[in-house]
Short mmCIF file of C-alpha atoms in Angstrom, two decimals:
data_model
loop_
_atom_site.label_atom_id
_atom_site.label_comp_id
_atom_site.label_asym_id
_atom_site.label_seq_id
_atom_site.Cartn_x
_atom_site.Cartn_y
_atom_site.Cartn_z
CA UNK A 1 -40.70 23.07 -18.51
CA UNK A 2 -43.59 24.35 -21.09
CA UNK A 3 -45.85 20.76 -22.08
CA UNK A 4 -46.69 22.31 -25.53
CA UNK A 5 -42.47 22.95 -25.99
CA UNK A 6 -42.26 19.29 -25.18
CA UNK A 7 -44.96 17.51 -26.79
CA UNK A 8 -43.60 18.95 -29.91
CA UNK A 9 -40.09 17.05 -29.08
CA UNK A 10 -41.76 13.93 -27.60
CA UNK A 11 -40.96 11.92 -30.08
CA UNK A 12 -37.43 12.73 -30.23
CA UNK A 13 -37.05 12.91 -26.24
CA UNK A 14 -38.66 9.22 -26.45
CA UNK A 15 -36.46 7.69 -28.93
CA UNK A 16 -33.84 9.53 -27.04
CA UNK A 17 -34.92 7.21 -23.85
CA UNK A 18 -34.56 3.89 -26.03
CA UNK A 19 -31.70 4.60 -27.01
CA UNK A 20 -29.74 2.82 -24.60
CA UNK A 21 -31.46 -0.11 -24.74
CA UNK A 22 -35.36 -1.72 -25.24
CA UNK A 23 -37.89 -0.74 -22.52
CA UNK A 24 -41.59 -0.94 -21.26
CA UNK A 25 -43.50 2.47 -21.16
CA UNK A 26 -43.34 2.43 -17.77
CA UNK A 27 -39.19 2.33 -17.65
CA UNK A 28 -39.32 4.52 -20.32
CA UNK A 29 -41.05 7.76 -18.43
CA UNK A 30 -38.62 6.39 -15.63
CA UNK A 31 -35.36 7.18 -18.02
CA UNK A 32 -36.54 10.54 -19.26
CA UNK A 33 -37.02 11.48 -15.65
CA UNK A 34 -33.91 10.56 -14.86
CA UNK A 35 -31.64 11.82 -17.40
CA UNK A 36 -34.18 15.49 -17.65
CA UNK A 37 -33.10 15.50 -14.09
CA UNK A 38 -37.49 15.44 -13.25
CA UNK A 39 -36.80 18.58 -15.62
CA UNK A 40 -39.23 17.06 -18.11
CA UNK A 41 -42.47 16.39 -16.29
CA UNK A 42 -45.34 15.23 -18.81
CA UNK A 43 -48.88 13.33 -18.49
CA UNK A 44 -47.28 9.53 -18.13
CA UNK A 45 -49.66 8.80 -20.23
CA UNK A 46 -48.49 10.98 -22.94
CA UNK A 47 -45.86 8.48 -24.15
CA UNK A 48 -48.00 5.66 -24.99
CA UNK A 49 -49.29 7.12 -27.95
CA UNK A 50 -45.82 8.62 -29.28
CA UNK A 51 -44.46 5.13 -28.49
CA UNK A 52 -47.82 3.11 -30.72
CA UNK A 53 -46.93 6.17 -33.79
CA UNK A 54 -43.19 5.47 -33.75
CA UNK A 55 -43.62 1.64 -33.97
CA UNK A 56 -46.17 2.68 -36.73
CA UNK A 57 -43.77 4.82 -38.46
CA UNK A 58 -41.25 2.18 -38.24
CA UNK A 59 -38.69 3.54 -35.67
CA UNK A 60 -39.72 1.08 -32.99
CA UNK A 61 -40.34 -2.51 -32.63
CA UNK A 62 -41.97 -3.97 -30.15
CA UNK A 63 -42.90 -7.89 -27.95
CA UNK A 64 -44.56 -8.71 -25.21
CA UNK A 65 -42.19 -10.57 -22.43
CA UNK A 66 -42.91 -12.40 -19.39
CA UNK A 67 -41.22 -10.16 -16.03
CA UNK A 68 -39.65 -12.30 -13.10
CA UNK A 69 -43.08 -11.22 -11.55
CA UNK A 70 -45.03 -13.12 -13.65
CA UNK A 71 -46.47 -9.81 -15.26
CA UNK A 72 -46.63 -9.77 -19.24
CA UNK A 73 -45.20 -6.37 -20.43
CA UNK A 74 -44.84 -4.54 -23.81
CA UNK A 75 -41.13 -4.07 -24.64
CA UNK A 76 -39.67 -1.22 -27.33
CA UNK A 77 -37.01 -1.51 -28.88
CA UNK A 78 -34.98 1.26 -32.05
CA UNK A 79 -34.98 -0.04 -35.24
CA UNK A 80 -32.36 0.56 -37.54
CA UNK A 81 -34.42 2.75 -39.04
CA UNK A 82 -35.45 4.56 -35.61
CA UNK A 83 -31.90 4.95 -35.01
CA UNK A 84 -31.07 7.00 -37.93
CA UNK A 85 -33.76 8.94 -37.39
CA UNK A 86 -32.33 9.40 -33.70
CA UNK A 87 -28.74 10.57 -35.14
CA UNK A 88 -30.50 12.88 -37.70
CA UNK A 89 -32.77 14.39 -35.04
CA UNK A 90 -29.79 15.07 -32.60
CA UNK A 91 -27.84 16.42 -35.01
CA UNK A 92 -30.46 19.04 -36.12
CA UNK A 93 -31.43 19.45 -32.67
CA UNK A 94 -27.51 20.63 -31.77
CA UNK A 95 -27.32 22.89 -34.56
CA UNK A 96 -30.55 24.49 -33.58
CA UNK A 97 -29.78 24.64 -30.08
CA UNK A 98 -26.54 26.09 -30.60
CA UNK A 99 -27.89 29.01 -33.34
CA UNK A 100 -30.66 29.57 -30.12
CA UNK A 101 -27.89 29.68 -27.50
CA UNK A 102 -26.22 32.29 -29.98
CA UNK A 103 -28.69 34.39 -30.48
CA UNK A 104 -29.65 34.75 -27.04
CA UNK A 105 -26.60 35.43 -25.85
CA UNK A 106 -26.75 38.32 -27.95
CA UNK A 107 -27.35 41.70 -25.17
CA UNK A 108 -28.36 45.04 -26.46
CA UNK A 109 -25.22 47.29 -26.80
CA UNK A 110 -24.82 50.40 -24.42
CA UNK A 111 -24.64 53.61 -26.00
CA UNK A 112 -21.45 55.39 -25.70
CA UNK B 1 -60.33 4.30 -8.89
CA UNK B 2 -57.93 2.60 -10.96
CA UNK B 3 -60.45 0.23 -12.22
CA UNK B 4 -63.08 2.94 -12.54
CA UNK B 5 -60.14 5.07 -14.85
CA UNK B 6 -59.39 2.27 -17.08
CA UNK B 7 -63.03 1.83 -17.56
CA UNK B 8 -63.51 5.15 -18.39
CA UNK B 9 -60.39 4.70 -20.86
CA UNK B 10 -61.81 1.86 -22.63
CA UNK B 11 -65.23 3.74 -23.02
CA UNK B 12 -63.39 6.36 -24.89
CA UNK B 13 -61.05 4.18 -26.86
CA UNK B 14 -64.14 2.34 -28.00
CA UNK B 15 -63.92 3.98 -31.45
CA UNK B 16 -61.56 1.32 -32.08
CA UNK B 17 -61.34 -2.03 -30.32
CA UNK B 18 -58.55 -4.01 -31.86
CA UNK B 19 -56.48 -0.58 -30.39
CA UNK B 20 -58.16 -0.71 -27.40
CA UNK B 21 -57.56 -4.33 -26.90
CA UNK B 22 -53.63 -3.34 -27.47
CA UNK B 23 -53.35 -0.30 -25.29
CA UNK B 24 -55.58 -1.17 -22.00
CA UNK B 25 -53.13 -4.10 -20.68
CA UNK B 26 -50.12 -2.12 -21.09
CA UNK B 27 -51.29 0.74 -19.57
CA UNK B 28 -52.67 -1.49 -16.73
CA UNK B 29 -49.89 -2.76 -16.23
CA UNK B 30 -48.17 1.15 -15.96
CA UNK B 31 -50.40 2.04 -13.50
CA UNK B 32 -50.06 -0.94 -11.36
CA UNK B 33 -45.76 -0.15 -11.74
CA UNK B 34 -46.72 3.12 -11.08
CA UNK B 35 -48.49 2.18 -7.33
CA UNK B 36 -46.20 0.08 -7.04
CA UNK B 37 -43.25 2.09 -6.37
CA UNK B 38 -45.69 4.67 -4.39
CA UNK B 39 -44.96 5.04 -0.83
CA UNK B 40 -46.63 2.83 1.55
CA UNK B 41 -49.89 4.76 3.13
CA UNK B 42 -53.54 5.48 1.78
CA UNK B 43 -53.97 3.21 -1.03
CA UNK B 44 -57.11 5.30 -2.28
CA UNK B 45 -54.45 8.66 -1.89
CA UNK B 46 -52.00 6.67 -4.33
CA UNK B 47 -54.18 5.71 -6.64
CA UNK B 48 -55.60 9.03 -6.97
CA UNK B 49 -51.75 10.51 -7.44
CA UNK B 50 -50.68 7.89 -10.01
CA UNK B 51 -53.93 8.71 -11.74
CA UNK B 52 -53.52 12.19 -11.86
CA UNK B 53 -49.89 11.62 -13.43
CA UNK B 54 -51.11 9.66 -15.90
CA UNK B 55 -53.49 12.46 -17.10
CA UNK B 56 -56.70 12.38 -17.83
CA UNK B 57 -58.37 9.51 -19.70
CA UNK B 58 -60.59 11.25 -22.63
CA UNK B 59 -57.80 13.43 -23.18
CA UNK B 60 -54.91 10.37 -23.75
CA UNK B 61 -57.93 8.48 -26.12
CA UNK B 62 -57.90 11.52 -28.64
CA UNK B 63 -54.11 11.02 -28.91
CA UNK B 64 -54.52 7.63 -30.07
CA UNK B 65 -56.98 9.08 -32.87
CA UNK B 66 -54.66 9.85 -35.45
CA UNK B 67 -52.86 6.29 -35.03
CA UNK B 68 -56.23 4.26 -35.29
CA UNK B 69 -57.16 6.63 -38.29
CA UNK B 70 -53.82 5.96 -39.95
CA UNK B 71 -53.31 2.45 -39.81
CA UNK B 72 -57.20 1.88 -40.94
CA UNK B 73 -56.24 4.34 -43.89
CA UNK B 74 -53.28 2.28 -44.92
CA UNK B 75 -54.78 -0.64 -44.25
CA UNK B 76 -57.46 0.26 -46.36
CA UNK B 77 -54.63 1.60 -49.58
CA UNK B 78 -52.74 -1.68 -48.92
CA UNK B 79 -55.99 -3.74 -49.52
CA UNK B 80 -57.11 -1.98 -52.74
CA UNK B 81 -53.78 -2.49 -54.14
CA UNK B 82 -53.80 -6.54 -53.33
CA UNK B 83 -57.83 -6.04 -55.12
CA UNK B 84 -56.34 -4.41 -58.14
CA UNK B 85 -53.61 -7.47 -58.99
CA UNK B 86 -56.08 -10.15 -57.55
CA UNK B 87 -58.51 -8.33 -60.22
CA UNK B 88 -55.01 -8.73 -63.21
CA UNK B 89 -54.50 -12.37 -61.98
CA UNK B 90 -58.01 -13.43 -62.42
CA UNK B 91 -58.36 -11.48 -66.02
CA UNK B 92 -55.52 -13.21 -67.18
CA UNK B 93 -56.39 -16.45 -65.82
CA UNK B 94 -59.98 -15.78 -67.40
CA UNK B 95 -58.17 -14.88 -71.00
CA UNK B 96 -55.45 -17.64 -70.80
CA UNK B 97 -59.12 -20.48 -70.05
CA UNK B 98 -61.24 -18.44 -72.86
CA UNK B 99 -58.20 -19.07 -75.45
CA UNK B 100 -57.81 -23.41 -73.98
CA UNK B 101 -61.97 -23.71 -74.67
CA UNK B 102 -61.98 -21.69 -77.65
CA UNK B 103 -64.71 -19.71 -76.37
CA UNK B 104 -65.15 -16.36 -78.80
CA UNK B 105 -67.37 -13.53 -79.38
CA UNK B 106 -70.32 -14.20 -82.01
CA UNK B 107 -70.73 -12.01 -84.62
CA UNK B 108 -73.44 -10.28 -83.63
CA UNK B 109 -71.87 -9.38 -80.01
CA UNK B 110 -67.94 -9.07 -81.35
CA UNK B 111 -69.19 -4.75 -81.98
CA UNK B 112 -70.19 -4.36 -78.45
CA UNK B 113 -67.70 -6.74 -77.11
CA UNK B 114 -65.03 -4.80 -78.31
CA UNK B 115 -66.58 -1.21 -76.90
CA UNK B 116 -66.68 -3.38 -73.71
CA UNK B 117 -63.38 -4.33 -74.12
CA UNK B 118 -62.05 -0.70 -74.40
CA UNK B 119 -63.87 0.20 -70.86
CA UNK B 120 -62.87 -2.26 -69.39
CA UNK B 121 -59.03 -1.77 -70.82
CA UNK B 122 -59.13 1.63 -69.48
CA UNK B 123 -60.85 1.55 -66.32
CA UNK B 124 -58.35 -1.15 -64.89
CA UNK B 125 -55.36 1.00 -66.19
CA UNK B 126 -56.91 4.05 -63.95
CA UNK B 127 -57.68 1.75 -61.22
CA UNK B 128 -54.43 0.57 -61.27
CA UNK B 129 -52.98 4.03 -61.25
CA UNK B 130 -55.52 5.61 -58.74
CA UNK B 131 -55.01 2.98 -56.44
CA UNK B 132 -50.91 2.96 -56.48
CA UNK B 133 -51.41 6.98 -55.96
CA UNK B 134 -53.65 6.06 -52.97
CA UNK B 135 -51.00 4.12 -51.77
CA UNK B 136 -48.20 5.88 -52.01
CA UNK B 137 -50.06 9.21 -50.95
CA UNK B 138 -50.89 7.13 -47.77
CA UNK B 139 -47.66 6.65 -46.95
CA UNK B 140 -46.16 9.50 -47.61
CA UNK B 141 -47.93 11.76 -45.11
CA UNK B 142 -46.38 10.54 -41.30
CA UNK B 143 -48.93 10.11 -38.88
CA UNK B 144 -49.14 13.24 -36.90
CA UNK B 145 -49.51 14.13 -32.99
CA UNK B 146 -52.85 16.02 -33.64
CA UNK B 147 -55.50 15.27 -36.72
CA UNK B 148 -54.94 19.46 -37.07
CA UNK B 149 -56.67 20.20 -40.23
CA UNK B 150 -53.93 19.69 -43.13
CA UNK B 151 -54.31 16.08 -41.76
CA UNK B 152 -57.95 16.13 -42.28
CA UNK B 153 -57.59 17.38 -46.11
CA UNK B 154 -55.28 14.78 -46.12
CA UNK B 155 -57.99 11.56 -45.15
CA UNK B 156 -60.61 13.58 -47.31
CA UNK B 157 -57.73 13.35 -50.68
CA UNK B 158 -57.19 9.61 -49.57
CA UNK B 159 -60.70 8.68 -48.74
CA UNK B 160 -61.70 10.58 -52.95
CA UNK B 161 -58.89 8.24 -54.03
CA UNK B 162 -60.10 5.29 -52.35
CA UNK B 163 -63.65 5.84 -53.55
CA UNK B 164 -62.51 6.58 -57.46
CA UNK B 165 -60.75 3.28 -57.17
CA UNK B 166 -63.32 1.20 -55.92
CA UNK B 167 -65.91 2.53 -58.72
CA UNK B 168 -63.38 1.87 -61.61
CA UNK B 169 -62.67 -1.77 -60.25
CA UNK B 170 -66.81 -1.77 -60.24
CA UNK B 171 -67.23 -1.05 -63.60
CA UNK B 172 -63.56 -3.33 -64.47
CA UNK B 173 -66.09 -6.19 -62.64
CA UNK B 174 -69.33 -5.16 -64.46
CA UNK B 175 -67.12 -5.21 -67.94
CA UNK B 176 -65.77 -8.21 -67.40
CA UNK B 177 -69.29 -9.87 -66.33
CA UNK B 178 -70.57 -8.65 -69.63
CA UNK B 179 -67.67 -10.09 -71.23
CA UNK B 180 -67.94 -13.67 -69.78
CA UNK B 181 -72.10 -13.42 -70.38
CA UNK B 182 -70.93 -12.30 -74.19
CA UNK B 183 -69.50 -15.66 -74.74
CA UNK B 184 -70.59 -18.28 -72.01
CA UNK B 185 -71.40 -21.64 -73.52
CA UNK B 186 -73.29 -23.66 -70.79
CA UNK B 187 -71.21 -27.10 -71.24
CA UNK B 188 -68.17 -28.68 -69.19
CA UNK B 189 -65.56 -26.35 -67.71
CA UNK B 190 -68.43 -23.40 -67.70
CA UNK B 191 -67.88 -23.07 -63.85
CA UNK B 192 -64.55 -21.89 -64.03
CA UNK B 193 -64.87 -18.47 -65.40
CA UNK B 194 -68.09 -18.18 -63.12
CA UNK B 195 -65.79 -18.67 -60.04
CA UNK B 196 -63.47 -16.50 -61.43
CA UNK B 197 -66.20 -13.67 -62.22
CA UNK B 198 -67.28 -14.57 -58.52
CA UNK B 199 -64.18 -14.37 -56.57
CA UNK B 200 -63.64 -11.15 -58.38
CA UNK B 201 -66.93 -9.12 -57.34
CA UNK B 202 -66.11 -10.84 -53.79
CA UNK B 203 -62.52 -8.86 -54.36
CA UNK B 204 -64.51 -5.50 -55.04
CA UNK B 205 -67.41 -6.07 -52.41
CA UNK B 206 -64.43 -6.58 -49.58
CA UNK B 207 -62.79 -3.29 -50.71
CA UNK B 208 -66.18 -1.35 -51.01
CA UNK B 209 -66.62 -2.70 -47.07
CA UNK B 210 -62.97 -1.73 -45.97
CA UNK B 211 -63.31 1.65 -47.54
CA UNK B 212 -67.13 2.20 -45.92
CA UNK B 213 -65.71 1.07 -42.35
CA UNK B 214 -62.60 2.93 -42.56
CA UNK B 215 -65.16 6.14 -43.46
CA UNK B 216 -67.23 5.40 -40.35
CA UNK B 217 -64.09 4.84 -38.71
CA UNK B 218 -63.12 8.27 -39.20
CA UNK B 219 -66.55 9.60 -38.33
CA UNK B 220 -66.68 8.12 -34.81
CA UNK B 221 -63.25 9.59 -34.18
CA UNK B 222 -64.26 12.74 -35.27
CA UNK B 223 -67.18 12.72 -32.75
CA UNK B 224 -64.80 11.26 -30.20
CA UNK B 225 -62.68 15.02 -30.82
CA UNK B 226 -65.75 16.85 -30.66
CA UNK B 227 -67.10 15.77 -27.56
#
């Protein structure tokens, strides 16, 4: 898929990766591969910064835990407030997917 | 080559430290997940695949731009705000000690007391509202992917706002020096509007140094974008 088409939904598409539950950057790239079916194939290191400017807007939280390993990682978590801002996102992003879907759908009529 | 890329990382995030100290050990600690889970074989092939993943370095540091330019802006509108009510606390503290001691005006300086008075009336009410604009202008404007050039009008309407402030508080601070000097009586209890006047010009000198580092702040991130 097009990066510039999805750097301008990153944040969305990232959100949309916490949503079912906190992660470290690493598990998140992990979850959009996996649910993009390795559609979605960005820089890894793209999501770092969306991750630091949605904790600055307020959508994420994050804390440093301890792994079984030993390793300290950097865990993200929705807010409320980053939850909202999920619904709100997927419900514009349905309505504009669906007016798209329509209006490609559309074919040029034959002449009779 | 991992070492040698995070190296190179920190080199370019080095227009902010306290960021860089935050970002490096998390994204060490991707890369080593990352080679991790990379079939077993040429280590230096791995490294070189998980690196060229991750994408390159200078390019990831001018995405953090806009986030180390943001929070030092709102740290910066946050800061003149806390200046502007330490600035009404200490006044009224001042006023409140002037009325205990019965310090007043002489005759002779009551005329240009009271001109003194009207500046410095009016150049805290402006503060006051120049720096709650600065504020919420701040943090109205989310912090974008790209410091595109809207953004950059943005910082330059912030930065004007932040300056504007800082020279009213100056000349609240110069006022109110005047005003203490106007009617200071050497004698017991003297020090307390002196420490007053003090921690005040120590309010506005820490403001006039957040403002001037979050300007060369945005400087060295605009050379970071250029290079």
């Amino acid at each position: 898929m097009e990066g510039e088409m999805l750097k301008g939904h990153l944040d969305m598409i990232v959100l949309a990766a916490l949503a079912t539950g906190p992660a470290h950057g690493y598990a998140v790239i992990e979850e959009i591969r996996r649910r993009s079916s390795e559609a979605f194939d960005l820089p890894e290191g793209t999501v770092y910064p969306a991750l630091h400017r949605l904790q600055q807007a307020g959508l994420l939280s994050s804390r440093w835990v301890t792994a079984e390993s030993g390793r300290r990682r950097r865990v993200y978590a929705l807010t409320a407030h980053g939850t909202r801002a999920l619904d709100e996102r997927r419900a514009v992003w349905r309505q504009f997917s669906s007016a798209i879907t329509d209006l490609l759908a559309a074919r040029r009529r034959t002449p009779a | 080559m991992i070492a040698a890329y995070m190296e190179e990382l920190a080199g370019a995030l080095g227009f902010d430290p306290a960021l860089s100290a935050r970002v490096l050990p998390e994204i060490r600690d991707h890369l080593e997940d990352a080679l991790s889970a990379e079939s077993i074989g040429d280590r230096a092939e791995a490294e070189r695949r998980v690196i060229a993943r991750f994408g390159d370095a200078r390019e990831l540091a001018g995405q953090f731009v806009t986030i180390s330019l943001a929070r030092h802006t709102r740290r910066a509108s946050v800061a003149i705000v806390v200046a502007t009510l330490a600035v009404v606390v200490l006044m009224k503290a001042r006023t409140l000690w002037y009325a205990l001691a019965q310090w007043t005006f002489s005759e002779e300086a009551r005329a240009t007391a009271q001109l003194v008075l009207t500046v410095d009336r009016y150049a805290f009410w402006l503060a006051a509202a120049t720096g709650i604009a600065s504020l919420l202008y701040v943090a109205s404007y989310p912090t974008p992917v790209r410091p595109h050039a809207h953004y950059r009008r943005h910082l330059r309407h912030a930065a004007a706002l932040f300056a504007v402030t800082t020279v009213l508080l100056g000349v609240v601070a110069a006022s109110d020096l005047v005003l203490t000097a106007l009617q200071f009586r050497p004698e017991i209890g003297a020090s307390i509007p002196v420490v007053a006047m003090s921690i005040e010009i120590g309010c506005l000198g820490a403001i006039a140094l957040l403002v001037a580092r979050a300007a060369r702040h945005a400087a060295n991130a605009q050379d970071l974008l250029r290079r």
